[in-house]
Amino acid sequence: MRIGVLGGGQLGRMLALAGYPLGLRFRFFDPHPESPAGHLAELVTGAYDDVDALAYFGAGCDLITYEFENVPFDAVQYLTRYAPVYPPPEALAVAQDRLREKETFTRLGIPTPVFDPVDSRVELNHAVERFGLPAVLKTRRFGYDGKGQQVLRTRADVAAAWEALQGSPLLFEGFIPFERELSLVAVRGREGQTAFYPLVENWHEQGILRRTLAPAPQVAPELQQEAERHLTLLMETLNYVGVLTVEFFQHEGRLIANEMAPRVHNSGHWTIEGAVTSQFENHLRAICGLPLGVTATRGSAGMINLIGTTPAPEKVLEVPGAHLHLYGKQPRAGRKLGHITVVASDPRTLEERLQAIQACL
Ligand code: AMP
């Protein structure tokens, strides 16, 4: 069975690493010839609107999936003539537009910040009048890792954000003074069966994920159930197949959905060593119509992203329970070059090991 993956980044690379033991083969599509997945499998390069390249890519695949959420919807739709595409393209369309995403959350009764689409300065002023400040102004599309968004605290911020972001359709969102950020990675199989990893706690800096702690400390069973209910509703509504992640804010004990990712997710990287079945294997099991794997943890895990630079491997690997993942990318400021997962049998030992890792960075 050959799986075609749109996007050849580190997520694709880790999908391939999880799929080879299952006897799967991979073909990637990415506009960049230096994509990390190209070190492991055939990489078809071409623009996402290059129909000939897409046709060549699709013709040899039994199933198609994607690891990059800004793949143009038309490319994904086009490929459905060659092989089944999972997750369903409709889920991608919803996730690509922050307005549709938040409308979907609202329709399903999933709490989300107040929001208003903004296409002009007048509409922006109306939104400020209606909902007040602080707020966040985001581009509706193509935002990731905090790009395409600005926090509005004062009237001067409103003017500056408009200057910076005008020209793209925008979304005004209420600012949530959250206690912490949590995410839930879930998976749904072709027969509608589901499995959930525990809620994890995430730290972002400048909009980029830096660290994940799994499971998140002090999560009441009710909070986990609430998150699972939200993802179940979303996955059923979207007729979803594969891994889906939702990022939440925890505020006054409740979950407020920020955004969803219709793919394997950075906050699920810890599952490679920290769970019985990784998110990557479970995504493949789901799309291939295989039974889903157990999502239970193996102790406590912490994941640290390596952004811009990488530490000396011999220092990292000296720490017990530490696993180094390097993506084979050229270093550049702000670029995700790899991650380290540390596992331990209990949270205290984990904290000690994470401190030892921090000292190498
Ligand atoms: P996003 O690209 O939507 O995931 O936003 C990146 C980060 O910005 C989030 O992880 C939060 O730390 C912060 N953020 C985004 N939206 C809001 C909001 N409505 N209220 C408070 N913080 C936000």
PDB file of C-alpha atoms in Angstrom, residues 46-338:
ATOM      1  CA  GLY A  46       5.886  20.935  -7.973  1.00  0.00           C
ATOM      2  CA  ALA A  47       3.634  23.861  -7.247  1.00  0.00           C
ATOM      3  CA  TYR A  48       0.300  22.950  -5.656  1.00  0.00           C
ATOM      4  CA  ASP A  49      -1.455  24.167  -8.812  1.00  0.00           C
ATOM      5  CA  ASP A  50       0.763  22.148 -11.179  1.00  0.00           C
ATOM      6  CA  VAL A  51      -1.831  19.681 -12.462  1.00  0.00           C
ATOM      7  CA  ASP A  52       0.729  17.475 -14.235  1.00  0.00           C
ATOM      8  CA  ALA A  53       2.820  17.086 -11.085  1.00  0.00           C
ATOM      9  CA  LEU A  54      -0.288  16.404  -8.972  1.00  0.00           C
ATOM     10  CA  ALA A  55      -1.474  13.813 -11.525  1.00  0.00           C
ATOM     11  CA  TYR A  56       1.902  12.034 -11.438  1.00  0.00           C
ATOM     12  CA  PHE A  57       1.850  12.108  -7.636  1.00  0.00           C
ATOM     13  CA  GLY A  58      -1.729  10.862  -7.322  1.00  0.00           C
ATOM     14  CA  ALA A  59      -1.564   8.124  -9.956  1.00  0.00           C
ATOM     15  CA  GLY A  60       0.675   5.831  -7.913  1.00  0.00           C
ATOM     16  CA  CYS A  61      -1.090   6.210  -4.552  1.00  0.00           C
ATOM     17  CA  ASP A  62      -3.668   3.968  -2.851  1.00  0.00           C
ATOM     18  CA  LEU A  63      -4.579   6.567  -0.233  1.00  0.00           C
ATOM     19  CA  ILE A  64      -3.811  10.258   0.104  1.00  0.00           C
ATOM     20  CA  THR A  65      -3.415  12.337   3.250  1.00  0.00           C
ATOM     21  CA  TYR A  66      -1.866  15.697   4.103  1.00  0.00           C
ATOM     22  CA  GLU A  67       0.494  16.945   6.788  1.00  0.00           C
ATOM     23  CA  PHE A  68       0.351  20.645   5.929  1.00  0.00           C
ATOM     24  CA  GLU A  69      -2.803  22.553   6.589  1.00  0.00           C
ATOM     25  CA  ASN A  70      -2.282  25.303   4.058  1.00  0.00           C
ATOM     26  CA  VAL A  71      -2.311  22.924   1.076  1.00  0.00           C
ATOM     27  CA  PRO A  72      -4.680  24.612  -1.399  1.00  0.00           C
ATOM     28  CA  PHE A  73      -8.112  23.015  -1.133  1.00  0.00           C
ATOM     29  CA  ASP A  74      -8.324  22.678  -4.943  1.00  0.00           C
ATOM     30  CA  ALA A  75      -5.222  20.464  -5.015  1.00  0.00           C
ATOM     31  CA  VAL A  76      -6.708  18.160  -2.381  1.00  0.00           C
ATOM     32  CA  GLN A  77     -10.070  18.081  -4.137  1.00  0.00           C
ATOM     33  CA  TYR A  78      -8.388  17.324  -7.464  1.00  0.00           C
ATOM     34  CA  LEU A  79      -6.560  14.328  -5.983  1.00  0.00           C
ATOM     35  CA  THR A  80      -9.789  12.621  -4.885  1.00  0.00           C
ATOM     36  CA  ARG A  81     -10.042  11.292  -8.482  1.00  0.00           C
ATOM     37  CA  TYR A  82      -6.912   9.193  -7.873  1.00  0.00           C
ATOM     38  CA  ALA A  83      -7.453   7.778  -4.400  1.00  0.00           C
ATOM     39  CA  PRO A  84      -9.526   8.304  -1.255  1.00  0.00           C
ATOM     40  CA  VAL A  85      -8.320  11.401   0.629  1.00  0.00           C
ATOM     41  CA  TYR A  86      -8.370  11.376   4.445  1.00  0.00           C
ATOM     42  CA  PRO A  87      -9.099  13.462   6.482  1.00  0.00           C
ATOM     43  CA  PRO A  88     -12.009  14.513   4.243  1.00  0.00           C
ATOM     44  CA  PRO A  89     -11.227  17.690   2.252  1.00  0.00           C
ATOM     45  CA  GLU A  90     -14.214  19.401   3.882  1.00  0.00           C
ATOM     46  CA  ALA A  91     -12.422  19.237   7.255  1.00  0.00           C
ATOM     47  CA  LEU A  92      -9.437  20.952   5.675  1.00  0.00           C
ATOM     48  CA  ALA A  93     -11.683  23.670   4.232  1.00  0.00           C
ATOM     49  CA  VAL A  94     -13.130  24.383   7.686  1.00  0.00           C
ATOM     50  CA  ALA A  95      -9.715  24.425   9.379  1.00  0.00           C
ATOM     51  CA  GLN A  96      -8.237  26.734   6.729  1.00  0.00           C
ATOM     52  CA  ASP A  97     -10.665  29.525   7.493  1.00  0.00           C
ATOM     53  CA  ARG A  98     -10.730  30.821  11.066  1.00  0.00           C
ATOM     54  CA  LEU A  99     -14.243  32.170  10.509  1.00  0.00           C
ATOM     55  CA  ARG A 100     -15.678  28.832   9.320  1.00  0.00           C
ATOM     56  CA  GLU A 101     -13.802  27.099  12.127  1.00  0.00           C
ATOM     57  CA  LYS A 102     -15.292  29.329  14.812  1.00  0.00           C
ATOM     58  CA  GLU A 103     -18.761  29.148  13.228  1.00  0.00           C
ATOM     59  CA  THR A 104     -18.488  25.351  13.358  1.00  0.00           C
ATOM     60  CA  PHE A 105     -17.446  25.415  17.030  1.00  0.00           C
ATOM     61  CA  THR A 106     -20.370  27.721  17.814  1.00  0.00           C
ATOM     62  CA  ARG A 107     -22.906  25.634  15.879  1.00  0.00           C
ATOM     63  CA  LEU A 108     -21.812  22.557  17.861  1.00  0.00           C
ATOM     64  CA  GLY A 109     -21.984  24.366  21.208  1.00  0.00           C
ATOM     65  CA  ILE A 110     -18.196  24.276  21.678  1.00  0.00           C
ATOM     66  CA  PRO A 111     -17.176  27.435  23.566  1.00  0.00           C
ATOM     67  CA  THR A 112     -14.866  29.733  21.575  1.00  0.00           C
ATOM     68  CA  PRO A 113     -13.888  33.427  21.966  1.00  0.00           C
ATOM     69  CA  VAL A 114     -16.422  35.964  20.678  1.00  0.00           C
ATOM     70  CA  PHE A 115     -15.602  36.750  17.051  1.00  0.00           C
ATOM     71  CA  ASP A 116     -16.559  38.927  14.122  1.00  0.00           C
ATOM     72  CA  PRO A 117     -15.322  38.888  10.517  1.00  0.00           C
ATOM     73  CA  VAL A 118     -13.621  42.151   9.565  1.00  0.00           C
ATOM     74  CA  ASP A 119     -13.108  43.308   5.992  1.00  0.00           C
ATOM     75  CA  SER A 120     -12.815  47.069   6.426  1.00  0.00           C
ATOM     76  CA  ARG A 121     -11.635  49.656   8.915  1.00  0.00           C
ATOM     77  CA  VAL A 122     -15.282  50.515   9.629  1.00  0.00           C
ATOM     78  CA  GLU A 123     -16.051  46.875  10.485  1.00  0.00           C
ATOM     79  CA  LEU A 124     -12.974  46.783  12.709  1.00  0.00           C
ATOM     80  CA  ASN A 125     -14.202  49.868  14.586  1.00  0.00           C
ATOM     81  CA  HIS A 126     -17.624  48.243  14.960  1.00  0.00           C
ATOM     82  CA  ALA A 127     -16.075  45.082  16.382  1.00  0.00           C
ATOM     83  CA  VAL A 128     -14.054  47.153  18.881  1.00  0.00           C
ATOM     84  CA  GLU A 129     -17.243  49.015  19.914  1.00  0.00           C
ATOM     85  CA  ARG A 130     -19.207  45.809  20.209  1.00  0.00           C
ATOM     86  CA  PHE A 131     -16.727  43.574  22.044  1.00  0.00           C
ATOM     87  CA  GLY A 132     -14.204  46.030  23.510  1.00  0.00           C
ATOM     88  CA  LEU A 133     -10.489  45.546  24.129  1.00  0.00           C
ATOM     89  CA  PRO A 134      -8.265  43.634  24.629  1.00  0.00           C
ATOM     90  CA  ALA A 135      -8.799  41.564  21.507  1.00  0.00           C
ATOM     91  CA  VAL A 136      -6.844  39.735  18.845  1.00  0.00           C
ATOM     92  CA  LEU A 137      -6.958  40.521  15.130  1.00  0.00           C
ATOM     93  CA  LYS A 138      -6.047  37.566  12.907  1.00  0.00           C
ATOM     94  CA  THR A 139      -5.942  36.847   9.202  1.00  0.00           C
ATOM     95  CA  ARG A 140      -8.712  34.363   8.410  1.00  0.00           C
ATOM     96  CA  ARG A 141      -6.389  32.217   6.304  1.00  0.00           C
ATOM     97  CA  PHE A 142      -2.733  31.110   6.147  1.00  0.00           C
ATOM     98  CA  GLY A 143      -1.915  31.976   9.737  1.00  0.00           C
ATOM     99  CA  TYR A 144       0.326  29.595  11.664  1.00  0.00           C
ATOM    100  CA  ASP A 145       2.812  29.752  14.531  1.00  0.00           C
ATOM    101  CA  GLY A 146       1.440  33.161  15.529  1.00  0.00           C
ATOM    102  CA  LYS A 147       1.967  34.676  12.074  1.00  0.00           C
ATOM    103  CA  GLY A 148      -0.771  36.958  10.756  1.00  0.00           C
ATOM    104  CA  GLN A 149      -2.106  38.091  14.113  1.00  0.00           C
ATOM    105  CA  GLN A 150      -1.798  41.003  16.508  1.00  0.00           C
ATOM    106  CA  VAL A 151      -3.016  41.624  20.030  1.00  0.00           C
ATOM    107  CA  LEU A 152      -5.059  44.815  20.426  1.00  0.00           C
ATOM    108  CA  ARG A 153      -4.823  46.431  23.837  1.00  0.00           C
ATOM    109  CA  THR A 154      -5.158  50.119  22.982  1.00  0.00           C
ATOM    110  CA  ARG A 155      -6.684  52.248  20.207  1.00  0.00           C
ATOM    111  CA  ALA A 156      -3.142  52.753  18.872  1.00  0.00           C
ATOM    112  CA  ASP A 157      -2.770  48.955  18.566  1.00  0.00           C
ATOM    113  CA  VAL A 158      -5.990  48.859  16.548  1.00  0.00           C
ATOM    114  CA  ALA A 159      -4.596  51.330  14.011  1.00  0.00           C
ATOM    115  CA  ALA A 160      -1.227  49.555  13.824  1.00  0.00           C
ATOM    116  CA  ALA A 161      -2.793  46.102  13.439  1.00  0.00           C
ATOM    117  CA  TRP A 162      -5.049  47.395  10.667  1.00  0.00           C
ATOM    118  CA  GLU A 163      -2.004  48.830   8.864  1.00  0.00           C
ATOM    119  CA  ALA A 164      -0.158  45.518   9.177  1.00  0.00           C
ATOM    120  CA  LEU A 165      -2.965  43.091   8.317  1.00  0.00           C
ATOM    121  CA  GLN A 166      -5.335  44.956   5.981  1.00  0.00           C
ATOM    122  CA  GLY A 167      -5.746  43.464   2.524  1.00  0.00           C
ATOM    123  CA  SER A 168      -6.567  39.967   3.789  1.00  0.00           C
ATOM    124  CA  PRO A 169      -9.956  38.921   5.166  1.00  0.00           C
ATOM    125  CA  LEU A 170      -9.620  39.238   8.960  1.00  0.00           C
ATOM    126  CA  LEU A 171     -11.210  37.917  12.106  1.00  0.00           C
ATOM    127  CA  PHE A 172     -11.593  39.924  15.298  1.00  0.00           C
ATOM    128  CA  GLU A 173     -11.536  37.749  18.409  1.00  0.00           C
ATOM    129  CA  GLY A 174     -12.075  38.464  22.072  1.00  0.00           C
ATOM    130  CA  PHE A 175      -8.860  38.119  24.104  1.00  0.00           C
ATOM    131  CA  ILE A 176      -9.001  35.248  26.602  1.00  0.00           C
ATOM    132  CA  PRO A 177      -6.893  35.843  29.740  1.00  0.00           C
ATOM    133  CA  PHE A 178      -6.353  32.099  29.977  1.00  0.00           C
ATOM    134  CA  GLU A 179      -4.787  30.203  32.891  1.00  0.00           C
ATOM    135  CA  ARG A 180      -3.054  27.849  30.488  1.00  0.00           C
ATOM    136  CA  GLU A 181      -3.181  26.323  27.020  1.00  0.00           C
ATOM    137  CA  LEU A 182      -4.186  22.691  26.571  1.00  0.00           C
ATOM    138  CA  SER A 183      -4.689  20.534  23.513  1.00  0.00           C
ATOM    139  CA  LEU A 184      -6.398  17.270  22.769  1.00  0.00           C
ATOM    140  CA  VAL A 185      -5.182  14.894  20.076  1.00  0.00           C
ATOM    141  CA  ALA A 186      -7.926  12.526  18.925  1.00  0.00           C
ATOM    142  CA  VAL A 187      -8.223   9.926  16.206  1.00  0.00           C
ATOM    143  CA  ARG A 188     -11.240   8.534  14.361  1.00  0.00           C
ATOM    144  CA  GLY A 189     -11.198   5.429  12.194  1.00  0.00           C
ATOM    145  CA  ARG A 190     -13.065   4.701   8.984  1.00  0.00           C
ATOM    146  CA  GLU A 191     -15.792   2.819  10.908  1.00  0.00           C
ATOM    147  CA  GLY A 192     -16.309   5.791  13.242  1.00  0.00           C
ATOM    148  CA  GLN A 193     -14.357   4.344  16.178  1.00  0.00           C
ATOM    149  CA  THR A 194     -12.492   6.956  18.244  1.00  0.00           C
ATOM    150  CA  ALA A 195      -9.558   7.190  20.644  1.00  0.00           C
ATOM    151  CA  PHE A 196      -8.183  10.129  22.631  1.00  0.00           C
ATOM    152  CA  TYR A 197      -4.831  10.959  24.141  1.00  0.00           C
ATOM    153  CA  PRO A 198      -4.832  12.779  27.484  1.00  0.00           C
ATOM    154  CA  LEU A 199      -5.050  16.567  27.472  1.00  0.00           C
ATOM    155  CA  VAL A 200      -1.554  18.053  27.353  1.00  0.00           C
ATOM    156  CA  GLU A 201      -0.299  21.443  28.522  1.00  0.00           C
ATOM    157  CA  ASN A 202       1.434  23.687  25.965  1.00  0.00           C
ATOM    158  CA  TRP A 203       3.644  26.760  26.299  1.00  0.00           C
ATOM    159  CA  HIS A 204       3.901  29.120  23.343  1.00  0.00           C
ATOM    160  CA  GLU A 205       6.333  31.974  22.825  1.00  0.00           C
ATOM    161  CA  GLN A 206       5.774  34.448  20.009  1.00  0.00           C
ATOM    162  CA  GLY A 207       2.988  32.134  18.843  1.00  0.00           C
ATOM    163  CA  ILE A 208       5.328  29.134  18.441  1.00  0.00           C
ATOM    164  CA  LEU A 209       4.944  26.000  20.559  1.00  0.00           C
ATOM    165  CA  ARG A 210       7.999  25.630  22.813  1.00  0.00           C
ATOM    166  CA  ARG A 211       7.088  22.907  25.280  1.00  0.00           C
ATOM    167  CA  THR A 212       4.443  20.266  25.935  1.00  0.00           C
ATOM    168  CA  LEU A 213       3.815  18.401  29.160  1.00  0.00           C
ATOM    169  CA  ALA A 214       1.925  15.109  28.877  1.00  0.00           C
ATOM    170  CA  PRO A 215      -0.371  14.433  30.534  1.00  0.00           C
ATOM    171  CA  ALA A 216      -1.201  18.008  31.609  1.00  0.00           C
ATOM    172  CA  PRO A 217      -0.959  18.243  35.411  1.00  0.00           C
ATOM    173  CA  GLN A 218      -4.124  18.632  37.471  1.00  0.00           C
ATOM    174  CA  VAL A 219      -6.719  17.776  34.884  1.00  0.00           C
ATOM    175  CA  ALA A 220      -9.988  16.711  36.489  1.00  0.00           C
ATOM    176  CA  PRO A 221     -11.621  13.725  34.761  1.00  0.00           C
ATOM    177  CA  GLU A 222     -14.551  16.041  33.877  1.00  0.00           C
ATOM    178  CA  LEU A 223     -12.248  18.348  31.907  1.00  0.00           C
ATOM    179  CA  GLN A 224     -10.873  15.437  29.881  1.00  0.00           C
ATOM    180  CA  GLN A 225     -14.459  14.256  29.253  1.00  0.00           C
ATOM    181  CA  GLU A 226     -15.501  17.756  28.188  1.00  0.00           C
ATOM    182  CA  ALA A 227     -12.623  17.890  25.676  1.00  0.00           C
ATOM    183  CA  GLU A 228     -13.456  14.424  24.354  1.00  0.00           C
ATOM    184  CA  ARG A 229     -17.111  15.404  23.923  1.00  0.00           C
ATOM    185  CA  HIS A 230     -16.096  18.461  21.884  1.00  0.00           C
ATOM    186  CA  LEU A 231     -13.815  16.452  19.596  1.00  0.00           C
ATOM    187  CA  THR A 232     -16.357  13.654  19.216  1.00  0.00           C
ATOM    188  CA  LEU A 233     -18.938  16.184  18.011  1.00  0.00           C
ATOM    189  CA  LEU A 234     -16.474  17.778  15.608  1.00  0.00           C
ATOM    190  CA  MET A 235     -15.275  14.464  14.182  1.00  0.00           C
ATOM    191  CA  GLU A 236     -18.813  13.130  13.724  1.00  0.00           C
ATOM    192  CA  THR A 237     -19.978  16.329  12.050  1.00  0.00           C
ATOM    193  CA  LEU A 238     -17.021  16.360   9.658  1.00  0.00           C
ATOM    194  CA  ASN A 239     -17.222  12.589   9.017  1.00  0.00           C
ATOM    195  CA  TYR A 240     -13.608  12.694  10.050  1.00  0.00           C
ATOM    196  CA  VAL A 241     -10.968  10.012   9.497  1.00  0.00           C
ATOM    197  CA  GLY A 242      -7.458  10.422  10.919  1.00  0.00           C
ATOM    198  CA  VAL A 243      -5.883  12.447  13.715  1.00  0.00           C
ATOM    199  CA  LEU A 244      -7.536  15.736  14.710  1.00  0.00           C
ATOM    200  CA  THR A 245      -6.157  18.182  17.268  1.00  0.00           C
ATOM    201  CA  VAL A 246      -7.951  21.021  18.991  1.00  0.00           C
ATOM    202  CA  GLU A 247      -6.075  23.689  20.917  1.00  0.00           C
ATOM    203  CA  PHE A 248      -7.951  25.052  23.916  1.00  0.00           C
ATOM    204  CA  PHE A 249      -7.542  27.853  26.403  1.00  0.00           C
ATOM    205  CA  GLN A 250      -8.365  26.899  29.976  1.00  0.00           C
ATOM    206  CA  HIS A 251     -10.197  29.817  31.520  1.00  0.00           C
ATOM    207  CA  GLU A 252     -12.053  29.754  34.847  1.00  0.00           C
ATOM    208  CA  GLY A 253     -11.975  25.977  34.784  1.00  0.00           C
ATOM    209  CA  ARG A 254     -13.585  25.669  31.338  1.00  0.00           C
ATOM    210  CA  LEU A 255     -12.237  24.871  27.896  1.00  0.00           C
ATOM    211  CA  ILE A 256     -12.456  27.492  25.152  1.00  0.00           C
ATOM    212  CA  ALA A 257     -11.566  26.227  21.686  1.00  0.00           C
ATOM    213  CA  ASN A 258      -8.950  28.293  19.867  1.00  0.00           C
ATOM    214  CA  GLU A 259      -8.318  26.304  16.716  1.00  0.00           C
ATOM    215  CA  MET A 260      -8.297  22.853  15.164  1.00  0.00           C
ATOM    216  CA  ALA A 261      -5.660  21.123  13.058  1.00  0.00           C
ATOM    217  CA  PRO A 262      -6.829  18.348  10.690  1.00  0.00           C
ATOM    218  CA  ARG A 263      -3.549  16.467  10.921  1.00  0.00           C
ATOM    219  CA  VAL A 264      -0.933  15.128  13.263  1.00  0.00           C
ATOM    220  CA  HIS A 265       0.164  17.919  15.569  1.00  0.00           C
ATOM    221  CA  ASN A 266       3.280  19.278  17.240  1.00  0.00           C
ATOM    222  CA  SER A 267       1.632  18.923  20.663  1.00  0.00           C
ATOM    223  CA  GLY A 268       1.356  15.162  19.948  1.00  0.00           C
ATOM    224  CA  HIS A 269       5.042  14.505  19.243  1.00  0.00           C
ATOM    225  CA  TRP A 270       5.525  13.165  22.772  1.00  0.00           C
ATOM    226  CA  THR A 271       3.332  10.177  21.829  1.00  0.00           C
ATOM    227  CA  ILE A 272       6.218   8.608  19.873  1.00  0.00           C
ATOM    228  CA  GLU A 273       7.931   7.536  23.086  1.00  0.00           C
ATOM    229  CA  GLY A 274       5.352   8.577  25.690  1.00  0.00           C
ATOM    230  CA  ALA A 275       2.259   6.658  24.554  1.00  0.00           C
ATOM    231  CA  VAL A 276       1.576   3.028  23.702  1.00  0.00           C
ATOM    232  CA  THR A 277       0.749   4.024  20.098  1.00  0.00           C
ATOM    233  CA  SER A 278       2.024   7.261  18.564  1.00  0.00           C
ATOM    234  CA  GLN A 279      -0.246   9.823  16.917  1.00  0.00           C
ATOM    235  CA  PHE A 280       1.570   9.090  13.637  1.00  0.00           C
ATOM    236  CA  GLU A 281       0.864   5.359  13.756  1.00  0.00           C
ATOM    237  CA  ASN A 282      -2.724   6.014  14.804  1.00  0.00           C
ATOM    238  CA  HIS A 283      -3.257   8.430  11.919  1.00  0.00           C
ATOM    239  CA  LEU A 284      -2.040   5.746   9.513  1.00  0.00           C
ATOM    240  CA  ARG A 285      -4.081   3.013  11.187  1.00  0.00           C
ATOM    241  CA  ALA A 286      -7.176   5.234  10.903  1.00  0.00           C
ATOM    242  CA  ILE A 287      -6.810   6.120   7.230  1.00  0.00           C
ATOM    243  CA  CYS A 288      -5.878   2.537   6.281  1.00  0.00           C
ATOM    244  CA  GLY A 289      -9.008   1.168   7.980  1.00  0.00           C
ATOM    245  CA  LEU A 290      -6.975  -0.723  10.616  1.00  0.00           C
ATOM    246  CA  PRO A 291      -7.885  -1.011  14.312  1.00  0.00           C
ATOM    247  CA  LEU A 292      -6.797   2.029  16.310  1.00  0.00           C
ATOM    248  CA  GLY A 293      -3.924   1.605  18.762  1.00  0.00           C
ATOM    249  CA  VAL A 294      -4.058   2.117  22.522  1.00  0.00           C
ATOM    250  CA  THR A 295      -3.545   5.800  23.428  1.00  0.00           C
ATOM    251  CA  ALA A 296      -2.548   5.300  27.085  1.00  0.00           C
ATOM    252  CA  THR A 297       0.619   6.993  28.312  1.00  0.00           C
ATOM    253  CA  ARG A 298       3.814   5.270  29.324  1.00  0.00           C
ATOM    254  CA  GLY A 299       4.552   7.419  32.367  1.00  0.00           C
ATOM    255  CA  SER A 300       5.080  11.175  32.052  1.00  0.00           C
ATOM    256  CA  ALA A 301       6.537  12.914  29.044  1.00  0.00           C
ATOM    257  CA  GLY A 302       7.822  16.370  28.188  1.00  0.00           C
ATOM    258  CA  MET A 303       8.512  17.656  24.682  1.00  0.00           C
ATOM    259  CA  ILE A 304      10.798  20.584  23.904  1.00  0.00           C
ATOM    260  CA  ASN A 305      10.896  22.074  20.425  1.00  0.00           C
ATOM    261  CA  LEU A 306      14.294  22.961  18.975  1.00  0.00           C
ATOM    262  CA  ILE A 307      13.806  26.290  17.261  1.00  0.00           C
ATOM    263  CA  GLY A 308      16.512  28.053  15.260  1.00  0.00           C
ATOM    264  CA  THR A 309      19.429  26.044  16.695  1.00  0.00           C
ATOM    265  CA  THR A 310      20.085  22.497  17.872  1.00  0.00           C
ATOM    266  CA  PRO A 311      22.086  21.397  20.931  1.00  0.00           C
ATOM    267  CA  ALA A 312      25.043  18.989  20.972  1.00  0.00           C
ATOM    268  CA  PRO A 313      23.473  15.518  20.601  1.00  0.00           C
ATOM    269  CA  GLU A 314      25.924  13.903  23.038  1.00  0.00           C
ATOM    270  CA  LYS A 315      24.802  16.265  25.815  1.00  0.00           C
ATOM    271  CA  VAL A 316      21.092  15.632  25.218  1.00  0.00           C
ATOM    272  CA  LEU A 317      21.451  11.874  24.969  1.00  0.00           C
ATOM    273  CA  GLU A 318      23.331  11.709  28.262  1.00  0.00           C
ATOM    274  CA  VAL A 319      20.067  12.525  30.043  1.00  0.00           C
ATOM    275  CA  PRO A 320      18.164   9.328  30.905  1.00  0.00           C
ATOM    276  CA  GLY A 321      14.848   9.036  29.081  1.00  0.00           C
ATOM    277  CA  ALA A 322      15.771  11.706  26.507  1.00  0.00           C
ATOM    278  CA  HIS A 323      15.058  11.117  22.805  1.00  0.00           C
ATOM    279  CA  LEU A 324      16.422  13.461  20.170  1.00  0.00           C
ATOM    280  CA  HIS A 325      14.569  14.031  16.885  1.00  0.00           C
ATOM    281  CA  LEU A 326      16.322  16.090  14.220  1.00  0.00           C
ATOM    282  CA  TYR A 327      14.435  16.883  11.046  1.00  0.00           C
ATOM    283  CA  GLY A 328      17.415  17.408   8.727  1.00  0.00           C
ATOM    284  CA  LYS A 329      16.561  21.053   8.039  1.00  0.00           C
ATOM    285  CA  GLN A 330      18.950  23.938   7.458  1.00  0.00           C
ATOM    286  CA  PRO A 331      19.080  26.106  10.609  1.00  0.00           C
ATOM    287  CA  ARG A 332      17.268  29.437  10.343  1.00  0.00           C
ATOM    288  CA  ALA A 333      15.905  31.789  13.027  1.00  0.00           C
ATOM    289  CA  GLY A 334      12.407  30.777  14.121  1.00  0.00           C
ATOM    290  CA  ARG A 335      12.501  27.451  12.243  1.00  0.00           C
ATOM    291  CA  LYS A 336      11.470  24.174  13.918  1.00  0.00           C
ATOM    292  CA  LEU A 337      14.599  22.035  13.486  1.00  0.00           C
ATOM    293  CA  GLY A 338      13.764  19.164  15.789  1.00  0.00           C
TER     294      GLY A 338
END
